[in-house]
Amino acid sequence: GIQVEQSPPDLILQEGANSTLRCNFSDSVNNLQWFHQNPWGQLINLFYIPSGTKQNGRLSATTVATERYSLLYISSSQTTDSGVYFCAVDGGSTLGRLYFGRGTQLTVWP
Amino acid sequence: TAGITQAPTSQILAAGRSMTLRCTQDMRHNAMYWYRQDLGLGLRLIHYSNTAGTTGKGEVPDGYSVSRANTDDFPLTLASAVPSQTSVYFCASSDATSGDYNEQFFGPGTRLTVL
């Protein structure tokens, strides 16, 4: 199956700082999603972004499918941004299944 | 709308016992999935269903079975639980009618502990 690598594994920020999370994948994909898992364990959809750039408030994402990577940008971070950010890609033989990276643990201090 | 609901929220189960985790979606999505999440490993696919009446095996199917009698429900059964099945289980769904397997949405999860 497709390999998904996320970096950094851990990130600690002061409130107000900006950050960039990276997702590399090993093969062509049809779909790519970014999720935020909050401290209560809920998986929240951030972006569905197989290619191009999208923005939603303080968050934005860019996927360069030809170079097999995606970036998630968080600007002016807030304590509520804390949690684990997962990248997941589609494209394997089982249509629709998502291959998840191991996530980036983000901690934002006030 | 409720989206995807899962029950129970959490459960402690004795090894060797059977259990069914329930998942219901109200979005009329034709594709549904079960994942398990273990510390440090992200989420891994257990079973999937592309449409009512069909199911398939994912990455870690051993010890689990599923059925898809209708569009809305996708129960996951552990026939004889073992401690290694201690995990958080997530159900997900997507709308695959266009031919592209689109954005997946996840339920709140079931935390299962097998002792």
CSV table of C-alpha atoms in Angstrom, one decimal:
chain,number,residue,atom,x,y,z
A,1,GLY,CA,0.0,0.0,0.0
A,2,ILE,CA,0.8,3.6,-0.2
A,3,GLN,CA,3.2,5.0,2.4
A,4,VAL,CA,2.3,8.3,4.1
A,5,GLU,CA,4.9,10.2,6.1
A,6,GLN,CA,4.1,13.2,8.1
A,7,SER,CA,6.5,15.7,9.6
A,8,PRO,CA,7.3,16.9,12.2
A,9,PRO,CA,5.9,14.2,14.5
A,10,ASP,CA,5.6,16.8,17.3
A,11,LEU,CA,5.3,20.5,17.3
A,12,ILE,CA,5.1,22.9,20.3
A,13,LEU,CA,4.1,26.5,19.6
A,14,GLN,CA,3.2,29.7,21.5
A,15,GLU,CA,-0.2,31.1,20.8
A,16,GLY,CA,-0.1,33.4,17.8
A,17,ALA,CA,2.7,31.6,16.0
A,18,ASN,CA,2.5,30.1,12.4
A,19,SER,CA,3.3,26.6,11.5
A,20,THR,CA,3.6,24.3,8.5
A,21,LEU,CA,2.9,20.6,8.6
A,22,ARG,CA,4.0,18.3,5.8
A,23,CYS,CA,2.7,15.1,4.3
A,24,ASN,CA,4.7,13.0,1.8
A,25,PHE,CA,3.1,10.1,0.0
A,26,SER,CA,4.8,7.3,-2.1
A,27,ASP,CA,2.4,6.9,-5.0
A,28,SER,CA,-0.2,8.7,-7.1
A,29,VAL,CA,-3.4,9.4,-5.2
A,30,ASN,CA,-6.9,10.3,-6.2
A,31,ASN,CA,-7.8,12.0,-3.0
A,32,LEU,CA,-6.1,13.5,0.0
A,33,GLN,CA,-7.7,14.7,3.2
A,34,TRP,CA,-6.4,16.5,6.3
A,35,PHE,CA,-8.0,15.9,9.6
A,36,HIS,CA,-7.7,17.3,13.1
A,37,GLN,CA,-8.2,14.9,16.0
A,38,ASN,CA,-9.1,17.0,19.0
A,39,PRO,CA,-8.3,16.1,22.6
A,40,TRP,CA,-11.7,14.4,22.9
A,41,GLY,CA,-10.8,12.0,20.0
A,42,GLN,CA,-13.1,13.4,17.4
A,43,LEU,CA,-11.8,13.4,13.8
A,44,ILE,CA,-12.7,16.7,12.2
A,45,ASN,CA,-12.4,17.1,8.4
A,46,LEU,CA,-10.2,20.1,7.6
A,47,PHE,CA,-9.6,19.8,3.8
A,48,TYR,CA,-10.4,17.5,1.0
A,49,ILE,CA,-7.6,18.4,-1.4
A,50,PRO,CA,-6.3,16.0,-4.0
A,51,SER,CA,-4.6,18.9,-5.7
A,52,GLY,CA,-4.3,22.7,-5.6
A,53,THR,CA,-4.8,25.1,-2.7
A,54,LYS,CA,-7.7,25.7,-0.4
A,55,GLN,CA,-8.2,28.1,2.5
A,56,ASN,CA,-10.5,28.0,5.4
A,57,GLY,CA,-10.0,30.9,7.9
A,58,ARG,CA,-6.6,30.6,9.5
A,59,LEU,CA,-5.9,27.2,7.9
A,60,SER,CA,-4.9,26.6,4.4
A,61,ALA,CA,-3.6,23.6,2.5
A,62,THR,CA,-1.7,22.9,-0.7
A,63,THR,CA,-1.2,19.6,-2.5
A,64,VAL,CA,1.3,19.2,-5.3
A,65,ALA,CA,0.2,15.8,-6.6
A,66,THR,CA,3.0,15.5,-9.2
A,67,GLU,CA,5.6,15.8,-6.5
A,68,ARG,CA,3.6,13.7,-4.0
A,69,TYR,CA,3.3,16.1,-1.1
A,70,SER,CA,0.8,18.2,0.7
A,71,LEU,CA,1.3,21.1,3.2
A,72,LEU,CA,-1.1,22.3,5.9
A,73,TYR,CA,-0.5,25.9,7.1
A,74,ILE,CA,-1.8,27.1,10.4
A,75,SER,CA,-1.6,30.8,11.0
A,76,SER,CA,-2.0,32.7,14.3
A,77,SER,CA,-2.3,29.5,16.2
A,78,GLN,CA,-4.7,29.2,19.1
A,79,THR,CA,-4.8,26.8,22.0
A,80,THR,CA,-7.9,25.2,20.5
A,81,ASP,CA,-5.7,24.2,17.5
A,82,SER,CA,-4.0,21.6,19.8
A,83,GLY,CA,-4.4,18.0,18.9
A,84,VAL,CA,-3.2,15.6,16.3
A,85,TYR,CA,-3.2,16.4,12.6
A,86,PHE,CA,-3.6,13.5,10.2
A,87,CYS,CA,-3.0,13.4,6.5
A,88,ALA,CA,-4.8,10.5,4.6
A,89,VAL,CA,-4.6,9.5,1.0
A,90,ASP,CA,-6.7,7.4,-1.3
A,91,GLY,CA,-5.5,5.5,-4.4
A,92,GLY,CA,-4.9,1.9,-3.4
A,93,SER,CA,-6.6,-1.1,-4.9
A,94,THR,CA,-9.5,-0.9,-2.4
A,95,LEU,CA,-11.2,2.1,-3.8
A,96,GLY,CA,-12.0,4.7,-1.3
A,97,ARG,CA,-9.9,3.4,1.6
A,98,LEU,CA,-7.7,5.9,3.2
A,99,TYR,CA,-4.1,5.4,4.1
A,100,PHE,CA,-3.2,7.4,7.2
A,101,GLY,CA,0.0,8.9,8.3
A,102,ARG,CA,1.0,8.7,11.9
A,103,GLY,CA,0.1,12.3,12.5
A,104,THR,CA,1.6,15.5,13.9
A,105,GLN,CA,1.0,16.2,17.5
A,106,LEU,CA,0.5,19.9,17.9
A,107,THR,CA,0.5,21.6,21.3
A,108,VAL,CA,-0.2,25.4,21.5
A,109,TRP,CA,0.6,27.1,24.7
A,110,PRO,CA,-1.1,30.4,25.8
B,1,THR,CA,-28.3,16.1,10.6
B,2,ALA,CA,-26.7,13.6,12.9
B,3,GLY,CA,-24.2,12.4,10.3
B,4,ILE,CA,-22.6,9.2,11.6
B,5,THR,CA,-23.5,7.7,15.0
B,6,GLN,CA,-21.7,4.9,16.7
B,7,ALA,CA,-22.6,2.8,19.7
B,8,PRO,CA,-21.6,2.2,22.3
B,9,THR,CA,-19.3,5.1,23.2
B,10,SER,CA,-17.1,2.8,25.2
B,11,GLN,CA,-17.1,-0.8,26.4
B,12,ILE,CA,-15.0,-3.1,28.5
B,13,LEU,CA,-15.2,-6.7,27.3
B,14,ALA,CA,-13.9,-9.9,28.7
B,15,ALA,CA,-11.7,-11.9,26.4
B,16,GLY,CA,-13.5,-14.6,24.5
B,17,ARG,CA,-16.8,-12.7,24.5
B,18,SER,CA,-18.5,-11.5,21.3
B,19,MET,CA,-19.6,-7.9,20.6
B,20,THR,CA,-21.1,-5.9,17.9
B,21,LEU,CA,-20.2,-2.3,17.3
B,22,ARG,CA,-23.0,-0.3,15.7
B,23,CYS,CA,-22.7,2.4,13.0
B,24,THR,CA,-25.5,4.3,11.4
B,25,GLN,CA,-25.2,7.1,8.9
B,26,ASP,CA,-28.0,9.4,7.6
B,27,MET,CA,-26.3,10.9,4.7
B,28,ARG,CA,-27.3,8.2,2.2
B,29,HIS,CA,-23.6,7.5,1.4
B,30,ASN,CA,-23.1,4.2,-0.4
B,31,ALA,CA,-19.6,3.5,0.9
B,32,MET,CA,-18.9,2.8,4.5
B,33,TYR,CA,-15.7,1.8,6.4
B,34,TRP,CA,-14.4,0.6,9.7
B,35,TYR,CA,-11.0,1.7,11.0
B,36,ARG,CA,-9.1,1.0,14.2
B,37,GLN,CA,-6.8,3.5,15.8
B,38,ASP,CA,-3.9,2.4,17.9
B,39,LEU,CA,-1.4,4.6,19.6
B,40,GLY,CA,1.3,5.7,17.3
B,41,LEU,CA,-0.1,3.9,14.3
B,42,GLY,CA,-2.7,6.2,12.9
B,43,LEU,CA,-5.9,4.6,11.5
B,44,ARG,CA,-6.0,1.3,9.7
B,45,LEU,CA,-8.8,-0.1,7.6
B,46,ILE,CA,-10.5,-3.2,8.9
B,47,HIS,CA,-13.4,-3.8,6.5
B,48,TYR,CA,-15.3,-1.7,3.9
B,49,SER,CA,-18.5,-1.8,1.9
B,50,ASN,CA,-18.9,0.0,-1.4
B,51,THR,CA,-22.6,-0.5,-1.5
B,52,ALA,CA,-25.4,-2.3,0.4
B,53,GLY,CA,-25.0,-6.1,0.1
B,54,THR,CA,-21.2,-6.0,-0.6
B,55,THR,CA,-18.3,-6.0,1.8
B,56,GLY,CA,-14.5,-6.4,1.5
B,57,LYS,CA,-11.5,-6.9,3.7
B,58,GLY,CA,-9.1,-4.1,4.5
B,59,GLU,CA,-5.6,-4.1,6.0
B,60,VAL,CA,-6.4,-5.7,9.4
B,61,PRO,CA,-9.6,-7.9,9.0
B,62,ASP,CA,-8.7,-10.9,11.1
B,63,GLY,CA,-11.0,-11.4,14.0
B,64,TYR,CA,-13.7,-9.1,12.7
B,65,SER,CA,-16.7,-9.5,10.5
B,66,VAL,CA,-19.2,-7.0,8.9
B,67,SER,CA,-22.5,-7.0,7.1
B,68,ARG,CA,-24.3,-4.4,5.1
B,69,ALA,CA,-28.0,-5.2,4.9
B,70,ASN,CA,-29.0,-1.7,4.0
B,71,THR,CA,-27.5,1.7,3.1
B,72,ASP,CA,-27.5,3.2,6.6
B,73,ASP,CA,-26.1,0.5,8.9
B,74,PHE,CA,-22.7,-1.1,8.9
B,75,PRO,CA,-22.2,-3.2,12.1
B,76,LEU,CA,-18.8,-4.6,13.1
B,77,THR,CA,-18.7,-7.9,15.0
B,78,LEU,CA,-15.9,-9.4,17.1
B,79,ALA,CA,-16.8,-13.1,17.4
B,80,SER,CA,-14.3,-13.9,20.2
B,81,ALA,CA,-12.5,-10.8,21.5
B,82,VAL,CA,-8.8,-10.9,22.3
B,83,PRO,CA,-6.8,-8.2,24.2
B,84,SER,CA,-5.0,-7.1,21.0
B,85,GLN,CA,-8.4,-5.8,19.8
B,86,THR,CA,-8.3,-3.2,22.4
B,87,SER,CA,-8.5,0.0,20.4
B,88,VAL,CA,-10.6,2.9,19.3
B,89,TYR,CA,-12.9,2.0,16.4
B,90,PHE,CA,-14.1,4.6,13.9
B,91,CYS,CA,-16.8,4.2,11.3
B,92,ALA,CA,-16.7,6.3,8.2
B,93,SER,CA,-18.7,6.9,5.1
B,94,SER,CA,-18.4,8.6,1.7
B,95,ASP,CA,-20.5,9.3,-1.3
B,96,ALA,CA,-19.1,7.2,-4.2
B,97,THR,CA,-21.9,7.6,-6.6
B,98,SER,CA,-19.9,9.9,-8.9
B,99,GLY,CA,-17.2,7.3,-9.6
B,100,ASP,CA,-14.7,9.2,-7.5
B,101,TYR,CA,-14.5,8.0,-3.9
B,102,ASN,CA,-15.0,11.4,-2.3
B,103,GLU,CA,-14.5,12.9,1.0
B,104,GLN,CA,-14.8,10.6,4.0
B,105,PHE,CA,-16.6,11.6,7.1
B,106,PHE,CA,-16.0,9.9,10.5
B,107,GLY,CA,-18.2,9.0,13.4
B,108,PRO,CA,-17.2,9.8,17.0
B,109,GLY,CA,-15.6,6.4,17.7
B,110,THR,CA,-16.0,3.5,20.1
B,111,ARG,CA,-13.3,2.9,22.7
B,112,LEU,CA,-13.1,-0.8,23.3
B,113,THR,CA,-11.0,-2.5,26.0
B,114,VAL,CA,-10.6,-6.3,26.0
B,115,LEU,CA,-9.4,-7.7,29.3
